[in-house]
């Protein structure tokens, strides 16, 4: 085999009280797409931050083209031909696309002003390369999340790097945008660029990677060719145990004549969705399938009272209700776990205990004063019941893993004594082990008689966990699937059929 373009040898890193990396050694080759997978806290991002100069190397050695290198800061990494696309965007909202792409490289020559025409032309070419014909003068604050991700990729390409690290690059992308991302990755591979691809989505790893390395608890567990591994084998390496079933079976299914706990009739929000009708039964998981942007989230935001309804009726336990605000929903025992837990579901700089009590402070308030003893008791109960991994209930939520943050959001809503939960992308951005725990919680809740609406872009998850599935396309419900009819082929055929009806030239 050829000499590795990049070699990591016995890399170690320790944070106060935590051994983050323990003697990790991996080789990366020219023109290779190398997947790195592992649960949250496995050490993936720490390893990449050492490689990119964000963290200082404490133990071990790094070699590029067989030569030992010293990476002390991000500029050292860039000068060695490496570029990283972080999971969290590293963009400045008040600057333009072009300014962000070339930030720190807009130097004046011989006292002349910056040639903005040339800068914008180069930025426009890069954005076209990543599939977006967009004005490079647009401010970052005016872009969608997916467009911001593509600016990050364009910025990485602008360095002409030989090694590009992508940390969860598809987390915010639609199916079509992921296909475009894969096109870019394959193009880089053809040019001899080495791509290190970090992802929780194993289907992407099998689609795009040549080899895959599995990490667990700061250790490298395995590195194998993609043809040598199976999905179950990777999962078992990640969690350190045998996995019989990825999606746990439910003890009991809802009866066909179970009471209807939530009904929507002819809901409409002008320009967003219309003619939305569905029923949810007690002890049921009702899935909502559809492409990103189909209107699934917008429908549920309106049902919950976060957005205004222009027409239609909502019934809870057979009685019509007027839900104008989320407080109205909480009063009717309806909860909504939003898809963006960090921006909409949690107060990241606040403790676990306060986040859990946040939606039901009235239950632990007497005469206008918060009962801190009661708040602690409630938090400790939910941390124990949901097995939230945290050093203390006083720990700020920002320092928890994604899966444990999601458990805190669930605890917040369960403390409101909700009977109906709307779960919007409940496992997005969390690892396989945490997903399994969320699936068990879903089954436990419906076995207890609660009812769940599940919105998910993870098709296997949606099909495995749902009792019925509503298919949404372009703001309308296009069909319903039940029992053995709940298959990926049936879901996609409904969506594609509607696309062809609206675009007969497809």
XYZ file of C-alpha atoms in Angstrom:
506
model
C 0.000 0.000 0.000
C 1.149 3.554 -0.713
C 2.624 5.759 1.964
C -0.119 7.447 4.021
C -0.679 11.122 3.311
C -1.477 11.548 7.009
C -0.562 9.381 9.987
C -1.616 9.790 13.597
C 0.499 7.905 16.115
C -0.543 7.237 19.739
C -2.500 10.492 20.058
C -3.571 11.221 23.630
C -5.553 14.054 25.230
C -6.739 14.639 28.781
C -9.186 17.251 30.022
C -9.744 17.877 33.755
C -11.101 14.580 35.040
C -11.638 13.114 31.562
C -9.366 10.965 29.382
C -10.633 12.076 25.950
C -8.142 10.186 23.742
C -6.026 7.187 24.596
C -3.192 6.316 22.191
C -5.136 6.623 18.914
C -3.254 5.642 15.735
C -4.838 5.915 12.250
C -3.484 6.202 8.695
C -5.225 8.198 5.955
C -4.408 7.762 2.256
C -4.449 10.000 -0.820
C -7.791 10.100 -2.620
C -9.526 8.180 0.159
C -12.820 8.950 1.907
C -12.251 7.717 5.461
C -15.231 7.557 7.806
C -14.890 8.176 11.548
C -17.841 6.974 13.652
C -18.568 6.609 17.335
C -20.985 7.688 20.029
C -20.986 11.203 21.426
C -17.958 11.480 23.679
C -16.031 8.799 21.778
C -13.289 11.315 20.937
C -13.945 11.932 17.230
C -14.198 15.712 17.365
C -11.354 15.981 19.894
C -9.094 14.049 17.518
C -10.008 16.315 14.610
C -9.509 19.476 16.683
C -5.981 18.305 17.507
C -5.376 17.642 13.825
C -6.692 21.087 12.864
C -4.734 22.945 15.562
C -7.703 23.954 17.722
C -6.405 21.776 20.579
C -2.723 21.424 21.456
C -1.163 17.997 20.933
C -0.204 16.579 24.345
C 0.770 13.005 23.499
C 1.720 11.263 20.275
C 2.960 12.316 16.842
C 1.481 13.520 13.533
C 3.107 12.744 10.172
C 2.277 14.190 6.746
C 3.832 12.423 3.754
C 6.068 10.581 6.203
C 7.450 13.756 7.786
C 6.739 14.560 11.423
C 4.891 17.886 11.770
C 4.137 20.240 14.632
C 0.590 21.657 14.591
C 0.317 24.373 17.231
C -2.578 26.408 15.859
C -5.142 26.426 12.989
C -2.783 28.373 10.712
C -0.171 25.615 11.006
C -2.827 23.117 9.915
C -3.871 25.237 6.924
C -0.260 25.723 5.856
C 0.147 21.934 5.864
C -2.736 21.580 3.400
C -5.525 20.692 5.822
C -8.970 22.265 6.075
C -11.831 21.424 8.440
C -15.585 21.963 8.227
C -16.806 22.062 11.828
C -20.180 20.739 12.977
C -20.950 24.171 14.431
C -20.740 26.898 11.789
C -17.686 29.145 11.928
C -19.219 32.063 10.039
C -19.811 35.754 10.792
C -23.454 36.701 10.238
C -22.776 40.378 9.535
C -20.348 39.641 6.685
C -21.064 38.510 3.134
C -20.530 35.062 1.650
C -17.369 36.241 -0.131
C -16.002 37.955 2.992
C -16.514 34.785 5.028
C -14.880 32.551 2.431
C -11.771 34.741 2.205
C -11.729 36.041 5.776
C -8.153 36.827 6.807
C -6.914 36.607 3.230
C -8.215 39.914 1.850
C -4.866 41.659 1.713
C -4.154 44.876 -0.163
C -1.264 44.870 -2.644
C 1.056 47.887 -2.778
C -1.498 50.102 -1.073
C -4.227 49.373 -3.613
C -7.799 48.754 -2.444
C -9.200 45.221 -2.340
C -10.390 44.078 -5.761
C -13.925 43.195 -4.686
C -14.959 42.364 -8.234
C -12.360 39.603 -8.348
C -13.091 38.410 -4.792
C -16.820 38.167 -5.510
C -16.200 36.410 -8.838
C -14.007 33.795 -7.137
C -16.557 33.303 -4.352
C -19.366 32.955 -6.896
C -17.375 30.274 -8.743
C -16.828 28.358 -5.506
C -20.529 28.529 -4.604
C -21.390 27.224 -8.070
C -18.951 24.383 -7.486
C -20.928 23.360 -4.395
C -24.212 23.605 -6.277
C -25.447 27.113 -5.444
C -25.672 29.932 -7.986
C -26.040 32.676 -5.409
C -24.990 36.305 -5.039
C -21.683 36.230 -3.048
C -22.538 39.648 -1.599
C -25.451 38.210 0.398
C -25.005 38.401 4.161
C -24.668 35.137 6.074
C -27.575 36.137 8.334
C -29.910 36.021 5.308
C -29.025 32.442 4.335
C -30.771 29.215 5.230
C -28.991 26.687 7.433
C -28.277 24.492 4.384
C -26.823 27.451 2.465
C -24.554 28.277 5.409
C -23.304 24.691 5.364
C -22.419 25.056 1.687
C -20.553 28.298 2.402
C -18.476 26.348 4.930
C -17.709 23.735 2.272
C -16.861 26.440 -0.291
C -14.510 28.045 2.240
C -12.744 24.711 2.761
C -12.377 24.247 -1.004
C -10.913 27.764 -1.341
C -7.745 26.640 0.475
C -7.008 23.965 -2.146
C -6.399 21.612 0.757
C -5.018 18.092 0.284
C -6.873 16.857 3.372
C -10.423 18.001 4.155
C -12.135 17.072 7.420
C -15.958 17.102 7.407
C -17.593 16.919 10.837
C -21.304 15.987 10.470
C -21.567 17.891 7.157
C -25.048 16.597 6.272
C -26.805 17.263 9.601
C -28.798 20.215 8.201
C -29.130 19.163 4.557
C -32.104 17.878 2.569
C -31.918 14.628 0.618
C -31.115 16.478 -2.615
C -28.462 18.590 -0.865
C -26.864 15.441 0.564
C -26.652 14.055 -2.980
C -24.907 17.275 -3.981
C -22.530 16.935 -1.017
C -21.648 13.399 -2.140
C -20.988 14.705 -5.644
C -18.510 17.195 -4.180
C -16.829 14.495 -2.062
C -16.458 12.173 -5.056
C -15.027 15.035 -7.111
C -12.460 15.740 -4.375
C -11.554 12.059 -4.264
C -10.955 12.024 -8.034
C -8.577 14.969 -7.599
C -6.558 13.010 -5.035
C -7.863 14.917 -1.997
C -8.214 12.893 1.202
C -11.571 13.368 2.951
C -12.108 12.486 6.613
C -15.870 12.095 7.014
C -17.386 12.125 10.533
C -21.048 11.167 10.730
C -23.719 9.589 12.941
C -25.549 8.492 9.785
C -24.242 5.034 8.978
C -26.091 4.898 5.661
C -23.917 7.821 4.531
C -20.767 6.056 5.669
C -21.645 3.008 3.569
C -22.559 5.230 0.614
C -19.478 7.445 0.434
C -16.577 5.987 2.442
C -13.774 3.625 1.394
C -12.738 2.717 4.937
C -14.247 3.344 8.360
C -12.683 3.715 11.818
C -14.780 3.162 14.933
C -13.975 4.987 18.188
C -15.309 4.345 21.677
C -14.431 6.101 24.953
C -11.336 7.743 23.470
C -9.988 4.510 21.974
C -9.699 3.335 18.382
C -11.711 0.099 18.238
C -11.342 -0.875 14.582
C -10.373 0.308 11.090
C -11.660 -1.727 8.143
C -12.573 -1.458 4.489
C -16.236 -0.617 3.979
C -16.789 -3.926 2.140
C -15.573 -5.795 5.241
C -18.122 -4.392 7.713
C -21.849 -4.532 8.349
C -24.143 -1.953 9.914
C -24.705 -4.163 12.952
C -20.964 -4.800 13.286
C -20.210 -1.076 13.326
C -22.944 -0.453 15.902
C -21.612 -3.224 18.131
C -18.098 -1.755 17.917
C -19.528 1.649 18.825
C -21.520 0.549 21.865
C -19.244 -2.298 23.002
C -21.903 -5.004 23.155
C -23.981 -7.282 20.975
C -26.987 -5.583 19.391
C -29.899 -7.918 18.698
C -32.342 -5.284 17.452
C -31.670 -1.677 16.500
C -35.341 -0.780 16.951
C -36.812 -2.370 20.093
C -40.175 -4.152 19.694
C -43.180 -2.779 21.530
C -44.994 -4.951 24.050
C -48.461 -3.983 22.840
C -50.003 -2.210 19.866
C -52.874 0.292 20.105
C -56.327 -1.169 19.637
C -58.211 -0.193 16.479
C -60.999 1.194 18.660
C -58.681 3.044 21.098
C -60.044 6.508 21.988
C -59.047 9.401 19.729
C -57.022 11.802 21.876
C -56.151 14.390 19.217
C -57.949 15.259 15.995
C -57.182 17.949 13.426
C -59.820 18.990 10.905
C -59.063 21.023 7.792
C -56.166 23.005 9.281
C -54.802 25.822 7.150
C -52.018 28.383 7.371
C -51.961 30.625 4.350
C -49.108 29.818 1.992
C -47.738 27.072 4.256
C -50.239 24.201 4.479
C -53.933 23.516 3.916
C -56.650 20.875 4.291
C -54.731 19.061 7.042
C -56.811 16.412 8.824
C -55.648 13.488 10.958
C -56.501 11.515 14.098
C -54.229 10.255 16.879
C -55.314 7.384 19.144
C -54.342 6.643 22.725
C -51.177 4.547 22.959
C -50.272 5.152 19.319
C -47.196 6.423 17.491
C -48.381 8.348 14.447
C -45.532 9.036 12.043
C -45.310 11.996 9.675
C -43.176 11.317 6.595
C -42.120 13.789 3.927
C -39.202 15.589 2.395
C -37.498 18.361 4.365
C -39.589 21.479 3.739
C -42.793 19.518 3.122
C -44.577 21.313 5.977
C -44.507 18.650 8.686
C -42.908 20.881 11.320
C -45.050 23.878 10.377
C -48.231 21.841 10.835
C -47.210 20.748 14.322
C -46.073 24.229 15.342
C -49.576 25.479 14.497
C -51.256 22.606 16.361
C -49.120 23.437 19.402
C -49.908 27.159 19.237
C -46.395 28.330 18.318
C -47.744 29.631 14.968
C -51.154 31.021 14.077
C -53.806 28.921 12.334
C -55.888 30.658 9.668
C -58.591 27.985 9.577
C -59.514 24.575 10.941
C -60.353 22.921 14.246
C -58.423 20.938 16.850
C -60.089 18.456 19.196
C -58.550 16.892 22.301
C -60.340 13.879 23.782
C -63.309 14.658 21.569
C -63.775 18.252 22.733
C -62.962 21.307 20.563
C -60.103 23.405 21.974
C -58.785 26.879 21.237
C -55.004 26.729 21.249
C -53.477 30.138 20.581
C -50.230 29.806 22.533
C -47.954 27.006 23.794
C -49.310 27.708 27.292
C -52.753 26.663 26.033
C -51.252 23.384 24.780
C -49.518 22.720 28.089
C -52.830 23.293 29.866
C -54.363 20.613 27.610
C -51.451 18.220 28.341
C -49.948 18.571 24.854
C -46.130 18.822 24.503
C -43.813 19.609 21.588
C -40.172 18.523 21.440
C -38.760 20.773 18.713
C -36.220 19.685 16.084
C -33.682 22.317 17.215
C -33.131 21.474 20.873
C -30.272 23.951 21.312
C -32.102 27.008 19.996
C -35.706 26.210 20.914
C -35.758 23.399 23.470
C -33.147 24.281 26.072
C -31.472 27.099 27.939
C -27.938 25.879 27.341
C -26.240 28.011 29.990
C -28.754 26.966 32.661
C -28.646 23.895 34.903
C -30.221 20.517 34.207
C -32.639 21.008 37.101
C -33.892 24.396 35.919
C -34.358 23.160 32.343
C -36.465 20.249 33.583
C -38.753 22.479 35.654
C -38.928 25.271 33.071
C -42.277 24.393 31.451
C -44.030 23.772 34.771
C -42.584 26.234 37.278
C -46.040 26.825 38.716
C -46.007 23.328 40.210
C -43.035 24.184 42.427
C -43.883 27.814 43.164
C -45.659 28.955 46.317
C -46.818 32.541 46.826
C -44.506 33.717 44.052
C -41.421 31.951 45.412
C -39.677 29.001 43.802
C -39.278 25.951 46.025
C -35.671 24.978 45.259
C -35.902 21.807 47.345
C -38.881 20.626 45.282
C -37.080 21.549 42.052
C -34.078 19.439 43.064
C -36.329 16.519 43.991
C -38.111 16.645 40.620
C -34.835 16.910 38.685
C -33.233 14.011 40.544
C -36.289 11.843 39.860
C -36.237 12.471 36.099
C -32.458 12.188 35.830
C -32.736 8.779 37.494
C -35.798 7.620 35.522
C -34.483 8.695 32.106
C -30.878 7.762 32.971
C -29.516 11.203 32.100
C -25.733 11.044 32.283
C -24.645 14.184 34.124
C -22.181 14.814 36.966
C -24.880 16.732 38.798
C -28.333 18.221 38.337
C -26.536 21.566 38.697
C -24.463 20.905 35.566
C -25.111 23.388 32.761
C -26.889 21.640 29.882
C -24.386 22.935 27.309
C -21.818 20.451 28.682
C -24.028 17.359 28.161
C -23.880 15.137 25.091
C -26.586 15.518 22.446
C -28.427 12.409 23.608
C -28.492 13.550 27.223
C -29.607 17.036 26.193
C -32.511 15.387 24.385
C -33.402 13.428 27.517
C -33.504 16.701 29.474
C -35.958 18.129 26.926
C -38.099 14.999 27.273
C -37.953 15.300 31.055
C -39.106 18.924 30.805
C -42.217 17.915 28.907
C -42.967 14.790 30.942
C -42.945 16.953 34.061
C -45.909 18.870 32.604
C -47.940 15.629 32.885
C -48.473 15.631 29.134
C -50.577 12.907 27.537
C -49.704 13.775 23.927
C -46.132 14.372 22.726
C -45.103 15.742 19.359
C -41.510 14.622 18.708
C -39.854 16.502 15.836
C -36.603 14.790 14.739
C -36.025 13.390 18.268
C -32.789 11.554 17.372
C -31.174 14.104 15.049
C -27.484 14.578 15.846
C -27.283 11.934 18.572
C -25.358 8.681 18.550
C -26.552 5.114 18.097
C -26.543 4.247 21.788
C -28.540 7.337 22.732
C -30.969 6.652 19.860
C -31.699 3.209 21.258
C -32.476 4.749 24.655
C -34.843 7.267 23.036
C -36.609 4.423 21.188
C -37.067 2.527 24.457
C -38.502 5.681 26.055
C -40.964 6.104 23.180
C -42.151 2.500 23.599
C -42.400 2.893 27.353
C -44.466 6.073 27.047
C -47.013 4.610 24.629
C -47.217 1.413 26.708
C -48.202 3.713 29.598
C -51.033 5.116 27.481
C -49.445 8.290 26.160
C -49.758 9.148 22.454
C -46.962 10.326 20.189
C -46.669 12.119 16.868
C -43.262 11.325 15.387
C -41.704 13.518 12.697
C -38.479 12.071 11.330
C -36.314 12.373 8.234
C -34.698 9.058 9.188
C -36.849 6.715 7.106
C -35.859 3.417 8.840
C -36.566 5.032 12.215
C -39.951 6.360 11.132
C -41.061 3.061 9.584
C -39.876 0.948 12.523
C -41.357 3.087 15.303
C -44.718 4.146 13.808
C -48.097 2.378 13.996
C -49.460 4.522 11.155
C -47.748 6.988 8.827
C -49.149 10.149 7.233
C -47.308 11.229 4.079
C -46.957 15.001 3.682
C -45.979 16.759 0.469
C -45.938 20.482 -0.252
C -48.114 21.405 2.730
C -50.766 18.727 2.197
C -51.398 15.217 3.459
C -51.140 12.964 0.429
C -51.859 9.604 1.968
C -51.930 7.330 4.992
C -50.160 3.989 5.480
C -50.994 1.312 8.031
C -49.684 -2.102 9.047
C -47.747 -3.978 6.356
C -48.241 -1.075 3.943
C -45.764 1.023 5.935
C -42.728 0.640 3.664
C -40.129 3.015 2.272
C -41.245 2.184 -1.275
C -44.849 3.160 -0.522
C -43.822 6.399 1.189
C -41.522 7.451 -1.642
C -43.971 6.398 -4.375
C -46.581 8.723 -2.842
C -44.097 11.602 -2.749
C -42.720 10.963 -6.235
C -46.208 10.571 -7.657
C -47.110 14.035 -6.395
C -43.875 15.493 -7.719
C -44.610 14.034 -11.171
C -48.188 15.327 -11.099
C -46.947 18.849 -10.366
C -43.936 18.589 -12.711
C -45.025 16.377 -15.636
C -41.699 16.971 -17.424
C -39.678 15.170 -14.687
